[in-house]
Coordinates of C-alpha atoms and ligand atoms in Angstrom, one line a residue:
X16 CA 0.0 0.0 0.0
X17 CA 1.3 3.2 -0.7
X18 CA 2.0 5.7 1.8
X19 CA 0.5 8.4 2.2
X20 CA 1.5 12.2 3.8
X21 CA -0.3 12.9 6.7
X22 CA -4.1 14.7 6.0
X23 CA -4.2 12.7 2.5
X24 CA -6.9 11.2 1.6
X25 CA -6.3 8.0 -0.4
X26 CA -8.5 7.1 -3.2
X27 CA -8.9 3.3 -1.7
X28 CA -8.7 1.7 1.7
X29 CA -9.1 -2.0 2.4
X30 CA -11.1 -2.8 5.4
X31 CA -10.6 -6.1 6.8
X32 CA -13.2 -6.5 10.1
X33 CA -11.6 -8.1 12.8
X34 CA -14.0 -10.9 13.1
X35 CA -12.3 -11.8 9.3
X36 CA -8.9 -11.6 11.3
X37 CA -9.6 -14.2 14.0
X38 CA -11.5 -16.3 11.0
X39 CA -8.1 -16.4 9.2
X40 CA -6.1 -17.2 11.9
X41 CA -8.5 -19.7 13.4
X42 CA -8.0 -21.8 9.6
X43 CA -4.4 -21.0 9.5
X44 CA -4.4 -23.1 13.2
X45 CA -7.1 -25.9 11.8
X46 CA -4.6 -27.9 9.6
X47 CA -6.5 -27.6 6.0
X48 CA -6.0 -24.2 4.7
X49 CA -6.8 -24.4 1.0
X50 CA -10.0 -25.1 -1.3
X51 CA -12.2 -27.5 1.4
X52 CA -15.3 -27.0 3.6
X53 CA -14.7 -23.4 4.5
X54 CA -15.2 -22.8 0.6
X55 CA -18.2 -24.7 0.2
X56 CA -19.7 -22.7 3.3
X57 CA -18.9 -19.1 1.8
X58 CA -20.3 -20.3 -1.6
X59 CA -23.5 -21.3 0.4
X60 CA -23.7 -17.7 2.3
X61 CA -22.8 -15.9 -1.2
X62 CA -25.9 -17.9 -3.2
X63 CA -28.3 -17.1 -0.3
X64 CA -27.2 -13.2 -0.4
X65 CA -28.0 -13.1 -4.4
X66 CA -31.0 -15.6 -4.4
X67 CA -28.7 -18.1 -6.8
X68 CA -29.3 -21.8 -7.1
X69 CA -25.6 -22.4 -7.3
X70 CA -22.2 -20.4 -6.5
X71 CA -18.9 -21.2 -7.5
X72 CA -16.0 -19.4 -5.1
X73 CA -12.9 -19.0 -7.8
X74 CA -9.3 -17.4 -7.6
X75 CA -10.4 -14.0 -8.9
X76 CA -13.4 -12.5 -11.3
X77 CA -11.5 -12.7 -14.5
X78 CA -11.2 -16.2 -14.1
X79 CA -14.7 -16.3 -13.5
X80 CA -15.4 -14.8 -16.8
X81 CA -13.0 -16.9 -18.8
X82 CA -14.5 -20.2 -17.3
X83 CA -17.9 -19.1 -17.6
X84 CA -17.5 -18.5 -21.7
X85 CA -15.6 -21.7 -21.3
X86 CA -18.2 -23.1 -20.0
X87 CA -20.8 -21.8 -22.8
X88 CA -19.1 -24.4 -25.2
X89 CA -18.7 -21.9 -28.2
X90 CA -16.8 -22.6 -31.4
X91 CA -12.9 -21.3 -30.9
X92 CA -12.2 -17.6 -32.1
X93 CA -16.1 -17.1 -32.2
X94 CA -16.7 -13.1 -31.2
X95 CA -18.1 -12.0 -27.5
X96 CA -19.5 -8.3 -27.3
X97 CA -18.2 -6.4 -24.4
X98 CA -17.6 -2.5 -23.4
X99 CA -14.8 -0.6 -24.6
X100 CA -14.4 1.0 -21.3
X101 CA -13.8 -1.8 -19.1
X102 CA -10.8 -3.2 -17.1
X103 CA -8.5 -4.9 -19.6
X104 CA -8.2 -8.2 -17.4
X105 CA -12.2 -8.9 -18.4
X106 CA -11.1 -8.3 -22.2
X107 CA -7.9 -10.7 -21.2
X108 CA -10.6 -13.4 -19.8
X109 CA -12.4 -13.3 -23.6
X110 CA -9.0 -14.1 -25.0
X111 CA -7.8 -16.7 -22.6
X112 CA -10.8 -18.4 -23.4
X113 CA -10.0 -18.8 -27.4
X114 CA -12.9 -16.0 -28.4
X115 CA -12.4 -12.5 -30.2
X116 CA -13.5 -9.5 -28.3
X117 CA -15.5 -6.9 -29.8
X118 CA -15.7 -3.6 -28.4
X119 CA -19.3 -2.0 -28.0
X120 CA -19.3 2.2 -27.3
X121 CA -20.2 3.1 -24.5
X122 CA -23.3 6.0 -23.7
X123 CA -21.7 9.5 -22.1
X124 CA -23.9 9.5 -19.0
X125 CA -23.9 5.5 -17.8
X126 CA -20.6 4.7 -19.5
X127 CA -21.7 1.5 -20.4
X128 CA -22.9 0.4 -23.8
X129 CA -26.7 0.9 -24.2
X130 CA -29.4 -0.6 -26.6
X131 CA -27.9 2.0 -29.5
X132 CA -24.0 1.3 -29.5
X133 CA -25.0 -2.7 -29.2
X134 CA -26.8 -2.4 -32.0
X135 CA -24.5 -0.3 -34.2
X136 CA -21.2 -2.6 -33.1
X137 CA -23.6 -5.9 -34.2
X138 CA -23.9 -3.6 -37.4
X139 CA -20.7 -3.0 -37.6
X140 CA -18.6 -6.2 -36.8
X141 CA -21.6 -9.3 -37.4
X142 CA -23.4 -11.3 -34.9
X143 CA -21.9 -12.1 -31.8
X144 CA -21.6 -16.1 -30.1
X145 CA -21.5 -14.0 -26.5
X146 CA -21.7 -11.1 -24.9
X147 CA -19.9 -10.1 -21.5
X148 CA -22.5 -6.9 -19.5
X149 CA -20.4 -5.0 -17.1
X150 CA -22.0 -3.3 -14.6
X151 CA -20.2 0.0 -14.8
X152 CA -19.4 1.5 -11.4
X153 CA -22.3 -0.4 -9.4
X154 CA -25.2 0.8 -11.4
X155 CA -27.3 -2.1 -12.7
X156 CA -26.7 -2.5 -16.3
X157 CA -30.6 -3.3 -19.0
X158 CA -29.5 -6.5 -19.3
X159 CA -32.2 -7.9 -21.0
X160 CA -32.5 -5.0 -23.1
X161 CA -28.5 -5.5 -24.4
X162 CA -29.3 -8.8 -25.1
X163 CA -31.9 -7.9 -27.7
X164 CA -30.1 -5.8 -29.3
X165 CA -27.3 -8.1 -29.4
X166 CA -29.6 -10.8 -30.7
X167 CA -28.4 -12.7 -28.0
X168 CA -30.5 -15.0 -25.5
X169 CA -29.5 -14.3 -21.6
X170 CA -28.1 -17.9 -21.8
X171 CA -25.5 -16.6 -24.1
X172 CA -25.2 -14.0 -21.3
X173 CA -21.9 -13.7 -18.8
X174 CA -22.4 -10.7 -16.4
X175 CA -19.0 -8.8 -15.0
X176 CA -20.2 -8.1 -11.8
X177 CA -16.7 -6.9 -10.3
X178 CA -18.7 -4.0 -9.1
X179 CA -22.0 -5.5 -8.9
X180 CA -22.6 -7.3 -5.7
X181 CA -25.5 -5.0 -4.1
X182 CA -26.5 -3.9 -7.3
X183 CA -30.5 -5.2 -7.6
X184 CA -32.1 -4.6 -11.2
X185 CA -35.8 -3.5 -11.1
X186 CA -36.7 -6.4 -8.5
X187 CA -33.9 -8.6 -7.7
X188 CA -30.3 -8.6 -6.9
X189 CA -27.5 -9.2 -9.5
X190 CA -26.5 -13.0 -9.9
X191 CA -29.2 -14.8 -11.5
X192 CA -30.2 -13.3 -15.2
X193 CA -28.1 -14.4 -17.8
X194 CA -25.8 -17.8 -17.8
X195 CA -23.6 -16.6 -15.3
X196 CA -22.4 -13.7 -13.2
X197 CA -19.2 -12.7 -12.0
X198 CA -17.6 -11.4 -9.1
X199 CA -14.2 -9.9 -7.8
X200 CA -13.2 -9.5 -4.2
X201 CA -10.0 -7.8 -5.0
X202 CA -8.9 -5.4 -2.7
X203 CA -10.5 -2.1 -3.5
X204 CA -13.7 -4.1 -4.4
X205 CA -17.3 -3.7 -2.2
X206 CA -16.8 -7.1 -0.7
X207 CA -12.6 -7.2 0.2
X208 CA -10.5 -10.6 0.5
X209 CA -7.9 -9.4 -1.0
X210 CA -8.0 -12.2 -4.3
X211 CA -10.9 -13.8 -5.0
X212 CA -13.8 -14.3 -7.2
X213 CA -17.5 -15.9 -7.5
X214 CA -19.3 -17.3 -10.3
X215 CA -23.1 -17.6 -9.4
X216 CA -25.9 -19.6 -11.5
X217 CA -29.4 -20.7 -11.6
X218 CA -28.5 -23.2 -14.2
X219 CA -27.0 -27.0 -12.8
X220 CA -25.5 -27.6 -16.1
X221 CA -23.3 -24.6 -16.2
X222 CA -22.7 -24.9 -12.4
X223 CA -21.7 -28.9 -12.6
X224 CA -19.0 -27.9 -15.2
X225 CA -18.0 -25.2 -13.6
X226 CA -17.1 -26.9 -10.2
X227 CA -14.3 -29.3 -11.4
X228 CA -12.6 -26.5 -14.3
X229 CA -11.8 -24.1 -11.5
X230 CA -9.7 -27.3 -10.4
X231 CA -7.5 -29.2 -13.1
X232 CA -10.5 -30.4 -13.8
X233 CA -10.7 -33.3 -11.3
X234 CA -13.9 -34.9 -10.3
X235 CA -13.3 -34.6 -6.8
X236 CA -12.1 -31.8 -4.5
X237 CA -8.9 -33.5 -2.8
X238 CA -10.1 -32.6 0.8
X239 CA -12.8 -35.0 0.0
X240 CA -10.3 -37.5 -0.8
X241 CA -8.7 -37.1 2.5
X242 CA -11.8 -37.2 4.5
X243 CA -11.8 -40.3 6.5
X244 CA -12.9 -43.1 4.3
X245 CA -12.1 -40.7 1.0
X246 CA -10.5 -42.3 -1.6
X247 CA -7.7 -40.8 -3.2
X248 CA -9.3 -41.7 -6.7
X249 CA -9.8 -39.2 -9.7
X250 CA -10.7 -38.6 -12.4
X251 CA -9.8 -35.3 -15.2
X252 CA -13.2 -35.4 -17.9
X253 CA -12.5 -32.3 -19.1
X254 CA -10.0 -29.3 -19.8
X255 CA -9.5 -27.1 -16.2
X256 CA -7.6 -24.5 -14.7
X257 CA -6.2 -23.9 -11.9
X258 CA -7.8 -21.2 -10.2
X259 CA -9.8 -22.2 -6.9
X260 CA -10.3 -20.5 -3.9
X261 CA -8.7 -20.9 -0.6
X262 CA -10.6 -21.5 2.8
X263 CA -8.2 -18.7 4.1
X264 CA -10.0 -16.4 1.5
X265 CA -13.1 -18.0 2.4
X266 CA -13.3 -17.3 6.1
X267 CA -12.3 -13.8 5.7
X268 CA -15.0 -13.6 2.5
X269 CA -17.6 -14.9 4.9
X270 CA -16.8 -12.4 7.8
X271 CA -16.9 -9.5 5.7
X272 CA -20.4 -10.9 3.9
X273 CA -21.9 -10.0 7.6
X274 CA -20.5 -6.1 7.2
X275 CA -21.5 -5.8 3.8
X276 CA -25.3 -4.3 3.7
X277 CA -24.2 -1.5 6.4
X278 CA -21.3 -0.8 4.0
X279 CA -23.3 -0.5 1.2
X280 CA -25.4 1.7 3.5
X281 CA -22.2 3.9 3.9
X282 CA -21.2 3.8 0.4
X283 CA -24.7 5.5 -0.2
X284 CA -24.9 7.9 1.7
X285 CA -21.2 8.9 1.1
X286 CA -22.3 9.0 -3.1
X287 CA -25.7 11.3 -1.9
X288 CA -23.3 13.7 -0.3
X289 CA -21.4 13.6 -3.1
X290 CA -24.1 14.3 -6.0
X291 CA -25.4 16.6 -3.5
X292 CA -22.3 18.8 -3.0
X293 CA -21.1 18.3 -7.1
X294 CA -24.1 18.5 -9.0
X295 CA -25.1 22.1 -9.0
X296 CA -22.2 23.3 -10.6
X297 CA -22.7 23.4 -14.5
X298 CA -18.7 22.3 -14.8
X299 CA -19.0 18.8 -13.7
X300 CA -21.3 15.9 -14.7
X301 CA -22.2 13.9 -11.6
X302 CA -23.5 10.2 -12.2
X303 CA -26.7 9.4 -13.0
X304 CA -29.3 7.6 -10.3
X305 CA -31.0 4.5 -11.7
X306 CA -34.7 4.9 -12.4
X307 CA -35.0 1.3 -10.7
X308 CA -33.2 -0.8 -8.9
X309 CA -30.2 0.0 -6.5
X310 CA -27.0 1.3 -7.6
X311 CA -24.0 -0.5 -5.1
X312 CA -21.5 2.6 -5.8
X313 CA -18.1 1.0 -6.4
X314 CA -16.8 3.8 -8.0
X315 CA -18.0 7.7 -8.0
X316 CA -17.2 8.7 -11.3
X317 CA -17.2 12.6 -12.3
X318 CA -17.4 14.1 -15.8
X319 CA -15.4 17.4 -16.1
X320 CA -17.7 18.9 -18.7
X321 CA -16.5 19.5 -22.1
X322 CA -17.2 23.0 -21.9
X323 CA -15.0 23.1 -18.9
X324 CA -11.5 24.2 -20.4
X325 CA -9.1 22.3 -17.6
X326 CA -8.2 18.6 -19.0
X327 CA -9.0 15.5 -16.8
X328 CA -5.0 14.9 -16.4
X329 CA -4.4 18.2 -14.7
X330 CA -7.4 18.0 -12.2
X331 CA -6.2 14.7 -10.9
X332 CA -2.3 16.2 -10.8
X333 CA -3.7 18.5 -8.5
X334 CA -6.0 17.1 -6.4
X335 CA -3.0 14.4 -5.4
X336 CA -1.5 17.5 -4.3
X337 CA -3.7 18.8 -2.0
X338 CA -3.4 15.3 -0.6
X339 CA -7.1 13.7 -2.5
X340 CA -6.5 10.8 -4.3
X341 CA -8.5 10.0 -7.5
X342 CA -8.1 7.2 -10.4
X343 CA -9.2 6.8 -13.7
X344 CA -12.0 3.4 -14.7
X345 CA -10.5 2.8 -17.3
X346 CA -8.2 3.5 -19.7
X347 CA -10.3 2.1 -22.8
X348 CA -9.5 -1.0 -23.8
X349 CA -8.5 -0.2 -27.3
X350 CA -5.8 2.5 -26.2
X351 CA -3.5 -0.6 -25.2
X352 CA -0.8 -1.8 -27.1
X353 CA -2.1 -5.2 -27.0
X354 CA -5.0 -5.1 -27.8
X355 CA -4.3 -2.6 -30.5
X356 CA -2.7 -5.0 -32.2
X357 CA -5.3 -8.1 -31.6
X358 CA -8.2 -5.7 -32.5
X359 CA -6.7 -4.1 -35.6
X360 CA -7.9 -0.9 -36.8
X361 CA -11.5 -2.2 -37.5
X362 CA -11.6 -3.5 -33.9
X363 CA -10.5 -0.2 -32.8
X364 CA -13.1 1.7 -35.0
X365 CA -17.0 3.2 -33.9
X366 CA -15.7 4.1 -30.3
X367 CA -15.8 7.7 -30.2
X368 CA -18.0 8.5 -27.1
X369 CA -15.7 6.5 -25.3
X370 CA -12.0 7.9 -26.6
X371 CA -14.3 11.4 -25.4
X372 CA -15.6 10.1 -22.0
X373 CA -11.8 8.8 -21.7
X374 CA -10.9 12.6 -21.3
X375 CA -13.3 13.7 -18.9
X376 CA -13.7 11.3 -16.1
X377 CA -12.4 10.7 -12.8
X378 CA -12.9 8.3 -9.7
X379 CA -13.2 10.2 -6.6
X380 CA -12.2 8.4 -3.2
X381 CA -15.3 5.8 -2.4
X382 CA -14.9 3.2 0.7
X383 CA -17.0 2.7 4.2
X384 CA -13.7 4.3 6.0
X385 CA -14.2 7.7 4.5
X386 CA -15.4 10.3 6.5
X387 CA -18.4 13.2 5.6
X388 CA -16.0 15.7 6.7
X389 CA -13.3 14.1 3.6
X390 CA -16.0 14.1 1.5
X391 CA -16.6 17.4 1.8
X392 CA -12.9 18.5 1.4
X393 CA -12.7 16.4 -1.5
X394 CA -15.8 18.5 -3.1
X395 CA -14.3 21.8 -2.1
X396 CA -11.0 21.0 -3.7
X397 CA -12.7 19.9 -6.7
X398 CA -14.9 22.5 -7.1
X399 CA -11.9 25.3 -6.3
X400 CA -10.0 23.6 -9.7
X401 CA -12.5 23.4 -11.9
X402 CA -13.8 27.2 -10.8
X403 CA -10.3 28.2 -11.9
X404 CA -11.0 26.9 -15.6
X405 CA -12.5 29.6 -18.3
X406 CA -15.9 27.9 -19.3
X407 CA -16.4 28.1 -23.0
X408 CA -20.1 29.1 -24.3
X409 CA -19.6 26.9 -27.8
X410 CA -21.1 23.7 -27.7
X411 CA -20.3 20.5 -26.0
X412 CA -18.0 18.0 -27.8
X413 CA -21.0 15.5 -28.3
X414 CA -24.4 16.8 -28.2
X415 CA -25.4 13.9 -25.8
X416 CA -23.4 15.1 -23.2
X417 CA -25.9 17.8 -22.1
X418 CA -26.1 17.9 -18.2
X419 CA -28.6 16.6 -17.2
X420 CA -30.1 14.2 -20.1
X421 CA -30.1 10.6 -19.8
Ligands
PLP189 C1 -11.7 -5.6 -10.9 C2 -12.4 -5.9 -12.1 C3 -12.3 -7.2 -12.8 C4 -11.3 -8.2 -12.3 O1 -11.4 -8.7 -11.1 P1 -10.3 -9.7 -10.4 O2 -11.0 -10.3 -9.3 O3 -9.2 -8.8 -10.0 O4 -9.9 -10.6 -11.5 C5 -13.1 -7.4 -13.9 N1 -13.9 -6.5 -14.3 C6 -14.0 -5.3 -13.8 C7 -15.0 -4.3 -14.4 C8 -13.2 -4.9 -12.7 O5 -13.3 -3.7 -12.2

């Protein structure tokens, strides 16, 4: 962790509860510390919190995703839809699997693709086999509606739900709509292990196929083998990975579970006083609220509008130094080397809104640790740069990005 000058206020904290503490050391003392009944007891916890048949604990969320299309059996190199601005590990997950991403735009005020740009990339770059929904900062994502425009049934549907868990759609909580959803409990995630991932399902199929890949495959976990009468017989039916979780991860997963709705509590309140403090002034764009379901703030992304004359890079330069830290989700996918090259300049093509969006946004600091009063010096340092900037009267770069319209 970096660290920090005193009276800085970093743009992530990790918060490990101390009843996660004494869980860890209790299955560091218990003689089986890996993938065994600890596991099996987080996976139950995490089904019951999303109202899922079936949960899956993995090593991390991008292996979730790449086992998941795995999992969906398509024909090698066959192309999976997915948003330009998202973290470049999901796109990875698309590749590791043997598929071709394709990148969908993304709309200027949710920053995730919409019915529109779906459409147009389909247009553009032929059906799709697949289609990976992120749920961009927490909000929840139409995912039924993507899928129609994709042409896609939700069974040809993986949800990246790295930001997701306490995000409900109109009546239910993400985990259950398409094929599969996936989630991260990385370190600056809602739910905090450190490493870790989950893969939930309301499909047995998926979920029986699922259990042995995240484990070379073999049909039987080896703590079952070493139970007392176990046998130490297996068997390999199919291709795997190795990418389980730990009950070390586990216990401290299952602790933290128990914080987690008064965190999201936090989270929201902390977002309200942001919107609150941020939105009246014409030279930001705050984020949008949903018009149903709950949004699970991850992130609190800001727009510096384009009519604002101060560029993204500056603001952030220096707001670390008055001591606020800030981040940028993401650097679009298609700006990267790599995938530059896997893309081509076809691949790369029909993603304007997000190479503008790229410009404009910043992560404020977000996490159950932070305090009102940091909140509002984050918004009075804010506000003091951008009042600096002139504020041109021409219009905005794209005429969607008119404050206020959804
Ligand atoms: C963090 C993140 C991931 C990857 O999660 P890991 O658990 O670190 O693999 C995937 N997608 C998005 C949108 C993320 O923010």
């Amino acid at each position: 962790m970096t660290v920090m000058a005193p009276g800085t206020i970093p743009f992530a904290v990790t918060d490990i509860c101390p009843e996660a503490v004494t869980a860890a050391v209790d299955v560091l003392q218990s003689g089986w510390v890996t993938t065994g009944p600890g596991v099996e007891a987080f996976e139950q916890d995490f089904a019951a919190f999303v109202h899922a048949d079936h949960a899956i604990a993995v090593s991390s969320c991008t292996a979730a995703i790449e086992m998941s299309l795995r999992a969906l059996n398509l024909p090698a190199g066959s192309a999976v839809l997915t948003s330009a601005l998202t973290f470049c590990g999901a796109v990875g997950a698309i590749v590791h699997a043997g598929l071709r991403p394709v990148l969908v735009d993304v709309n200027p005020l949710t920053l995730m693709p919409d019915a529109v740009t779906t459409a147009q990339a389909v247009a553009r770059h032929g059906q799709a086999s697949a289609m990976v929904v992120v749920h961009y900062a927490g909000q929840p994502a139409p995912v039924q509606e993507l899928a129609e425009a994709a042409g896609l049934g939700l069974s040809h549907v993986v949800e990246d739900a790295a930001h997701a868990l306490g995000t409900w759609t109109a009546d239910k909580p993400v985990g259950t709509t398409s094929a599969t959803t996936c989630f991260s409990f990385y370190a600056t995630k809602n739910l905090p292990i450190g490493e870790g991932g989950m893969i939930t399902t309301n499909d047995g199929d998926l979920a029986a196929r699922l259990r042995p890949m995240r484990l070379h495959g073999m049909t039987r976990d080896a703590w079952r083998r070493y139970l007392p009468g176990g046998s130490w017989r297996y068997t390999v039916e199919e291709e795997g990975l190795k990418a389980n979780l730990t009950d070390l991860q586990a216990a401290i997963g299952r602790a933290q579970l128990k914080k987690f709705p008064a965190w999201q509590l936090r989270r929201a309140s902390l977002a309200d006083r942001y919107t609150e403090a941020l939105s009246q002034d014409p030279r930001l764009i705050t984020p949008g609220i949903p018009l149903s379901g709950t949004h699970a703030w991850h992130l609190y992304v800001v727009q510096i509008h384009p009519r604002t004359k101060i560029h993204r890079d500056e603001v952030i330069d220096r707001l670390t130094k008055a001591g606020v830290g800030a981040s940028v989700h993401f650097i679009p996918v298609h700006h990267q080397p790599f995938f530059r090259r896997l893309l081509g300049p076809t691949g790369c093509s029909g993603l304007e809104t997000t190479n503008i969006v790229f410009e404009q946004i910043l992560s404020l600091p977000l996490h159950p640790l932070l305090t009102d009063a940091e909140v509002d010096r984050v918004c009075a340092t804010l506000l003091d740069i951008v009042r600096s900037a002139e504020v041109t009267l021409a219009p905005a770069a794209s005429p969607a990005l008119v404050k206020g319209r959804l």
